[in-house]
């Protein structure tokens, strides 16, 4: 076996050697390859060099022309920027309030002019606008008319920006006196400023929340009888858009909008009873509830249920012949009975009926320098002869304030800055014993308190004057 394998290996080697010799003989017999002349070789080398130099030039030209656009399409990770919050500043707050008023002025002026057209504030202007609008809708020119008005408004704004004095408003604009910003505000003025802004922000956010909650409840079937009307109206509009031409649908909608704005709304605003009966959009909007109203309804519904065992035990524990309301009023009655003791007054001095519970406020005494002395939280009362402030800190009777109405030299509504909307939330009272007026600020019912205090002050001063004359 070993010999056979060795013989086979020898045969294979011999065959390989024969093949190698045949290949070498075949190569030796081939004629030599013709070499190109020297001129042709130089031409070929020049072409190669030109092709190698042309590609970088094309790439460079392409990058110069379109490199900026190519870089824009590169995907990059999004950078998260953290905005730095500015510290609270009275000067910055005043500036932002003025910016807000200036920014909202075009919108408010547009709403005022539209309302003036609907109210026929200027009969000739409203008649011309009604005629032009109805004619444009009838001939299908409503969209070109609105576009032309936008172009006209931009043109007038351009002329106004160039220095022309042009007034295009139905309602005359009243220029407000802008008070220059105060450089240095006292701590009390800053405190009152923050309170005024907080009240305006609270009212603004409350109105916005009411609008959004009403829209949400309309679409969420909170009151099915109201949402059903919207559902039917949407189906009617959908079927009309499917079966009627758009020109006819647009004509109907445009005519209805014009009659609604110029005629129906004018009648409804002059006749509130008709509006409460027949103005369907107004009725639907007024009847839509907000979330606090829904919570109040649910709480009243729960309170109307039969009394539980705990309520029965409460009634059984109460003294015989004493109702729940009487028991709840005992605490208030006790506080009223101790009123003259709190302020060291005679027993006949009691809070007036209007302010039995008092008005929550803060007393700002600008004659004091320490913050703990000139800002006090508490409740303000008015009696027949005195103005009484009770500090919220129990046990500090020295912090209470009693002012005779006869000793008051001046009383007026107080507001820190005129740039803020409204008339403020404070009452300033001047007395001979104070260099600067005492300010009762942060009063939610400021107008009611001012009318009560001022009327009682005038009554006492008139009585004192008549007694002195006699």
XYZ file of C-alpha atoms in Angstrom:
470
model
C 0.000 0.000 0.000
C 2.776 2.387 0.814
C 4.524 1.705 -2.435
C 1.334 2.412 -4.429
C 0.883 5.796 -2.726
C 4.501 6.734 -3.355
C 4.120 5.874 -7.031
C 1.046 8.029 -7.332
C 2.841 11.032 -5.765
C 5.723 10.638 -8.253
C 3.288 10.600 -11.190
C 1.578 13.776 -9.956
C 4.885 15.612 -9.608
C 5.931 14.584 -13.076
C 2.645 15.823 -14.544
C 3.009 19.210 -12.818
C 6.569 19.591 -14.104
C 5.423 18.805 -17.646
C 2.686 21.445 -17.482
C 5.094 24.105 -16.181
C 7.514 23.388 -19.035
C 4.737 23.639 -21.632
C 3.648 27.064 -20.299
C 7.207 28.380 -20.399
C 7.680 27.164 -23.997
C 4.414 28.840 -25.078
C 5.466 32.189 -23.603
C 8.866 31.985 -25.233
C 7.320 31.385 -28.665
C 4.963 34.540 -28.447
C 6.153 37.670 -30.435
C 7.234 40.715 -28.322
C 4.540 43.371 -27.632
C 4.731 46.583 -29.671
C 5.569 49.621 -27.489
C 3.960 52.977 -28.358
C 6.181 55.719 -29.602
C 7.536 58.326 -27.240
C 5.135 61.082 -28.378
C 2.094 58.893 -27.819
C 3.293 58.031 -24.280
C 3.654 61.717 -23.450
C 0.104 62.441 -24.721
C -1.310 59.675 -22.564
C 0.530 60.966 -19.477
C -0.804 64.528 -20.077
C -4.375 63.260 -20.379
C -4.045 61.378 -17.100
C -2.701 64.475 -15.386
C -5.551 66.659 -16.766
C -8.156 64.149 -15.592
C -6.558 64.044 -12.145
C -6.482 67.906 -11.958
C -10.070 68.365 -13.275
C -11.818 66.348 -10.537
C -10.579 68.496 -7.611
C -11.599 71.652 -9.505
C -15.141 70.363 -10.057
C -15.405 69.298 -6.429
C -14.159 72.696 -5.250
C -16.632 74.577 -7.497
C -19.532 72.375 -6.361
C -18.667 72.890 -2.688
C -18.418 76.672 -3.110
C -21.829 76.817 -4.819
C -23.837 74.230 -2.884
C -21.727 73.478 0.186
C -23.807 75.758 2.445
C -27.029 73.980 1.484
C -25.454 70.554 1.948
C -24.313 71.539 5.438
C -27.876 72.604 6.327
C -29.143 69.064 5.715
C -26.672 67.454 8.086
C -28.351 65.793 11.048
C -27.162 67.208 14.335
C -28.266 66.437 17.903
C -30.792 68.907 19.255
C -29.318 71.307 21.750
C -31.376 71.879 24.885
C -31.111 75.520 25.906
C -32.078 76.549 29.419
C -33.534 80.049 29.620
C -32.332 82.135 32.509
C -35.152 83.588 34.581
C -34.884 87.238 35.486
C -35.226 88.225 39.146
C -38.338 90.072 40.272
C -37.970 93.799 39.632
C -40.582 96.539 39.965
C -39.052 98.488 37.090
C -39.020 95.435 34.822
C -42.579 94.609 35.816
C -43.768 98.094 34.885
C -41.974 97.934 31.539
C -43.509 94.538 30.715
C -46.989 95.832 31.545
C -46.524 98.737 29.154
C -45.215 96.401 26.456
C -48.252 94.202 26.912
C -50.604 97.150 26.515
C -48.797 98.366 23.389
C -48.749 94.869 21.869
C -52.448 94.259 22.513
C -53.506 97.698 21.276
C -54.067 96.677 17.594
C -56.215 93.716 18.636
C -58.269 95.724 21.112
C -58.762 98.558 18.613
C -59.932 96.079 15.955
C -62.454 94.561 18.379
C -63.675 98.028 19.373
C -64.156 99.066 15.738
C -65.989 95.844 14.919
C -68.248 96.333 17.931
C -68.823 99.958 16.895
C -69.916 98.805 13.423
C -72.343 96.329 14.989
C -73.692 98.970 17.413
C -74.077 101.552 14.598
C -71.902 104.003 16.542
C -71.535 105.995 13.316
C -74.700 105.514 11.258
C -73.128 106.514 7.933
C -70.044 104.327 8.418
C -72.089 101.282 9.438
C -74.530 101.797 6.537
C -71.689 102.032 4.002
C -69.954 98.981 5.475
C -73.191 96.958 5.461
C -73.960 97.893 1.836
C -70.427 97.147 0.595
C -70.258 93.829 2.454
C -73.635 92.537 1.286
C -72.907 93.577 -2.324
C -69.523 91.807 -2.218
C -71.069 88.633 -0.804
C -73.868 88.664 -3.375
C -71.434 88.914 -6.283
C -68.905 86.483 -4.795
C -66.285 89.116 -4.003
C -66.043 88.558 -0.234
C -62.534 87.073 -0.267
C -61.110 89.727 -2.661
C -62.715 92.411 -0.466
C -61.005 91.138 2.690
C -57.679 90.825 0.857
C -58.033 94.391 -0.441
C -58.749 95.640 3.096
C -55.625 93.865 4.362
C -53.531 95.479 1.594
C -55.063 98.879 2.380
C -54.289 98.467 6.087
C -50.657 97.584 5.345
C -50.360 100.568 3.019
C -51.698 102.922 5.682
C -49.313 101.414 8.236
C -46.437 102.104 5.832
C -47.457 105.747 5.511
C -47.852 106.044 9.291
C -44.371 104.561 9.747
C -43.015 107.189 7.322
C -44.411 109.994 9.512
C -47.910 110.593 8.101
C -50.670 111.348 10.638
C -53.537 109.094 9.583
C -56.386 107.974 11.850
C -58.553 105.188 10.475
C -60.810 104.323 13.383
C -64.540 104.502 13.991
C -64.114 105.006 17.724
C -61.915 108.033 18.524
C -58.753 107.057 20.355
C -58.185 108.643 23.733
C -54.551 109.273 24.543
C -53.695 108.150 28.056
C -51.278 110.086 30.212
C -48.244 107.882 30.722
C -46.645 108.305 34.104
C -42.842 108.138 34.006
C -41.517 105.072 35.819
C -40.322 105.588 39.345
C -36.689 104.860 39.853
C -36.770 103.951 43.545
C -39.879 102.332 44.988
C -40.340 101.749 48.675
C -40.979 98.262 49.968
C -44.649 99.056 50.545
C -45.083 100.314 46.973
C -43.372 97.208 45.610
C -45.632 95.030 47.749
C -48.747 96.844 46.521
C -47.486 96.629 42.935
C -47.120 92.855 43.188
C -50.610 92.579 44.682
C -52.152 94.646 41.869
C -50.457 92.563 39.189
C -51.455 89.349 40.974
C -55.103 90.432 41.019
C -55.105 91.320 37.313
C -53.337 88.071 36.421
C -55.803 86.108 38.541
C -58.806 87.692 36.807
C -57.266 87.277 33.345
C -56.371 83.622 33.898
C -59.829 83.023 35.364
C -61.556 84.381 32.246
C -59.322 82.341 29.948
C -59.955 79.213 32.025
C -63.728 79.796 31.865
C -63.629 80.056 28.057
C -61.491 76.920 27.624
C -63.564 74.897 30.111
C -66.817 75.879 28.396
C -65.455 74.791 25.006
C -64.233 71.506 26.509
C -67.576 70.796 28.182
C -69.404 71.613 24.948
C -67.517 68.925 23.024
C -67.485 66.382 25.887
C -71.302 66.118 26.129
C -71.394 67.438 29.688
C -74.822 68.878 28.910
C -76.244 66.624 26.161
C -79.134 68.945 25.255
C -76.667 71.705 24.307
C -74.127 69.507 22.507
C -76.991 67.883 20.579
C -77.767 71.226 18.915
C -74.146 71.550 17.796
C -74.190 67.942 16.572
C -77.289 68.532 14.421
C -75.854 71.808 13.066
C -72.621 70.081 12.027
C -74.535 67.314 10.255
C -76.660 69.908 8.428
C -73.542 71.817 7.345
C -71.870 68.573 6.200
C -74.860 67.497 4.079
C -75.226 71.003 2.626
C -71.557 71.022 1.592
C -72.018 67.617 -0.083
C -75.188 68.295 -2.071
C -75.086 72.045 -2.758
C -72.455 73.974 -4.749
C -69.867 75.841 -2.752
C -70.901 79.160 -4.260
C -74.427 78.752 -2.901
C -73.175 77.627 0.535
C -70.748 80.554 0.730
C -73.499 82.969 -0.292
C -75.811 81.676 2.447
C -73.106 81.820 5.121
C -71.953 85.309 4.083
C -75.502 86.740 4.019
C -76.266 85.251 7.426
C -73.024 86.647 8.901
C -73.766 90.142 7.576
C -77.365 90.171 8.814
C -76.285 88.714 12.152
C -73.533 91.307 12.691
C -75.287 94.449 11.474
C -78.979 93.788 12.217
C -79.672 90.942 14.630
C -76.923 91.776 17.130
C -77.952 95.446 17.104
C -81.534 94.493 18.002
C -80.497 91.974 20.640
C -78.126 94.438 22.353
C -80.905 97.030 22.550
C -83.510 94.470 23.725
C -81.994 92.144 26.371
C -85.258 90.207 26.833
C -85.345 89.249 23.162
C -81.715 88.189 23.360
C -82.354 85.990 26.394
C -85.212 84.236 24.526
C -84.139 83.960 20.882
C -80.344 84.471 20.569
C -79.365 80.790 20.356
C -75.535 81.192 20.371
C -75.735 83.568 23.348
C -78.078 81.226 25.249
C -75.853 78.202 24.575
C -72.700 80.025 25.671
C -74.256 81.362 28.869
C -75.727 77.984 29.821
C -72.435 76.120 29.357
C -70.964 75.307 32.786
C -67.374 75.603 33.913
C -65.589 72.993 36.010
C -66.083 74.884 39.318
C -69.794 75.175 38.537
C -69.975 71.436 37.868
C -68.247 70.720 41.188
C -70.663 73.046 42.943
C -73.634 71.296 41.368
C -72.328 67.883 42.353
C -71.697 69.046 45.931
C -75.219 70.504 46.198
C -76.668 67.276 44.794
C -74.783 65.286 47.422
C -75.907 67.643 50.195
C -79.553 67.150 49.202
C -79.371 63.431 49.870
C -80.880 62.036 53.093
C -78.959 62.788 56.240
C -76.411 60.161 57.262
C -75.941 58.736 60.699
C -73.220 61.252 61.495
C -75.491 64.181 60.775
C -78.194 62.651 62.966
C -75.715 62.292 65.825
C -74.769 65.951 65.370
C -78.402 67.018 65.615
C -78.939 64.833 68.678
C -75.844 66.260 70.393
C -76.972 69.862 69.848
C -78.971 71.488 72.662
C -82.737 71.296 72.439
C -84.338 74.165 70.561
C -81.028 75.195 68.922
C -80.812 74.819 65.132
C -77.632 74.189 63.131
C -77.473 77.751 61.852
C -77.877 79.165 65.326
C -75.153 76.876 66.660
C -72.795 77.937 63.848
C -73.491 81.601 64.490
C -72.661 81.343 68.183
C -68.935 81.619 67.450
C -69.464 84.685 65.306
C -71.755 86.158 67.930
C -69.111 85.611 70.586
C -66.544 87.404 68.446
C -68.950 90.298 67.942
C -69.637 90.491 71.657
C -65.887 90.858 72.323
C -65.403 93.488 69.611
C -65.338 96.458 71.995
C -62.869 94.633 74.244
C -60.430 93.949 71.379
C -60.175 97.638 70.469
C -60.884 99.125 73.959
C -64.068 100.854 72.791
C -67.446 101.399 74.367
C -70.019 98.624 74.181
C -72.226 100.481 71.722
C -69.446 100.460 69.088
C -70.201 97.579 66.737
C -69.212 96.928 63.087
C -71.674 98.207 60.549
C -74.006 95.704 58.921
C -72.071 95.905 55.660
C -68.794 94.827 57.267
C -69.797 92.498 60.080
C -67.171 89.999 58.895
C -64.727 92.771 57.940
C -62.523 93.130 54.868
C -59.272 91.208 54.664
C -56.347 93.502 53.848
C -52.836 94.478 54.870
C -51.948 97.678 56.700
C -48.952 99.499 55.227
C -47.531 102.130 57.567
C -44.947 103.980 55.517
C -43.716 105.973 58.512
C -42.066 102.848 59.907
C -38.733 101.542 58.613
C -38.731 97.899 59.713
C -40.706 95.533 57.447
C -42.340 93.861 60.446
C -43.708 97.238 61.575
C -45.154 98.695 58.381
C -46.749 95.605 56.814
C -49.423 93.830 58.845
C -52.060 91.379 57.680
C -55.485 91.563 59.241
C -59.137 92.588 58.961
C -60.593 96.083 58.611
C -63.858 97.111 60.317
C -65.941 100.291 60.273
C -68.091 101.332 63.213
C -70.209 104.398 63.683
C -67.276 106.515 64.843
C -64.092 104.500 64.276
C -62.023 102.717 61.641
C -60.616 99.563 63.271
C -57.871 97.263 61.998
C -57.377 93.922 63.756
C -54.029 92.216 63.229
C -54.127 88.575 62.189
C -51.549 87.650 64.856
C -53.551 86.710 67.911
C -52.345 88.041 71.221
C -50.798 91.186 69.726
C -53.330 93.821 70.715
C -50.663 96.522 70.368
C -50.558 95.827 66.631
C -54.252 96.679 66.245
C -55.074 100.130 64.883
C -58.009 102.376 65.823
C -58.605 105.639 63.922
C -61.342 108.118 64.690
C -63.308 109.031 61.596
C -63.367 112.647 62.731
C -59.545 112.751 62.779
C -59.221 111.650 59.150
C -58.076 114.531 56.965
C -58.204 112.758 53.616
C -59.374 109.422 52.244
C -58.969 108.235 48.693
C -58.451 105.153 46.547
C -54.827 104.137 46.266
C -52.892 102.716 43.330
C -49.147 102.276 43.011
C -48.659 102.845 39.274
C -51.060 104.227 36.697
C -49.698 101.878 34.025
C -51.561 98.978 35.649
C -55.157 98.435 34.472
C -57.951 99.217 36.906
C -57.917 101.547 39.869
C -55.849 99.483 42.272
C -56.653 97.551 45.428
C -55.859 99.981 48.228
C -57.321 102.796 50.334
C -55.107 105.629 51.594
C -56.128 107.349 54.846
C -54.393 110.517 56.064
C -54.390 111.580 59.722
C -52.578 114.359 61.608
C -50.567 111.804 63.581
C -48.940 110.265 60.496
C -46.553 111.924 58.061
C -47.503 109.608 55.190
C -50.990 108.195 54.586
C -51.806 104.778 55.984
C -52.549 102.333 53.173
C -54.981 99.449 53.515
C -53.940 97.351 50.502
C -54.665 93.985 48.909
C -58.424 94.430 49.356
C -60.461 92.278 47.010
C -63.645 94.278 47.710
C -61.879 97.618 47.738
C -64.671 99.636 46.067
C -67.309 98.386 48.501
C -65.076 99.177 51.487
C -64.242 102.630 50.156
C -67.909 103.559 49.621
C -68.811 102.395 53.116
C -65.912 104.185 54.817
C -66.352 107.373 52.798
C -70.115 107.581 53.386
C -69.698 107.030 57.122
C -66.857 109.571 57.179
C -69.003 112.186 55.440
C -71.872 111.452 57.821
C -69.714 111.888 60.916
C -67.978 115.025 59.646
C -71.320 116.582 58.682
C -72.706 115.792 62.141
C -69.618 117.238 63.791
C -69.812 120.396 61.661
C -73.492 120.934 62.429
C -72.822 120.380 66.159
C -69.978 122.932 66.079
C -72.146 125.531 64.303
C -74.912 125.153 66.841
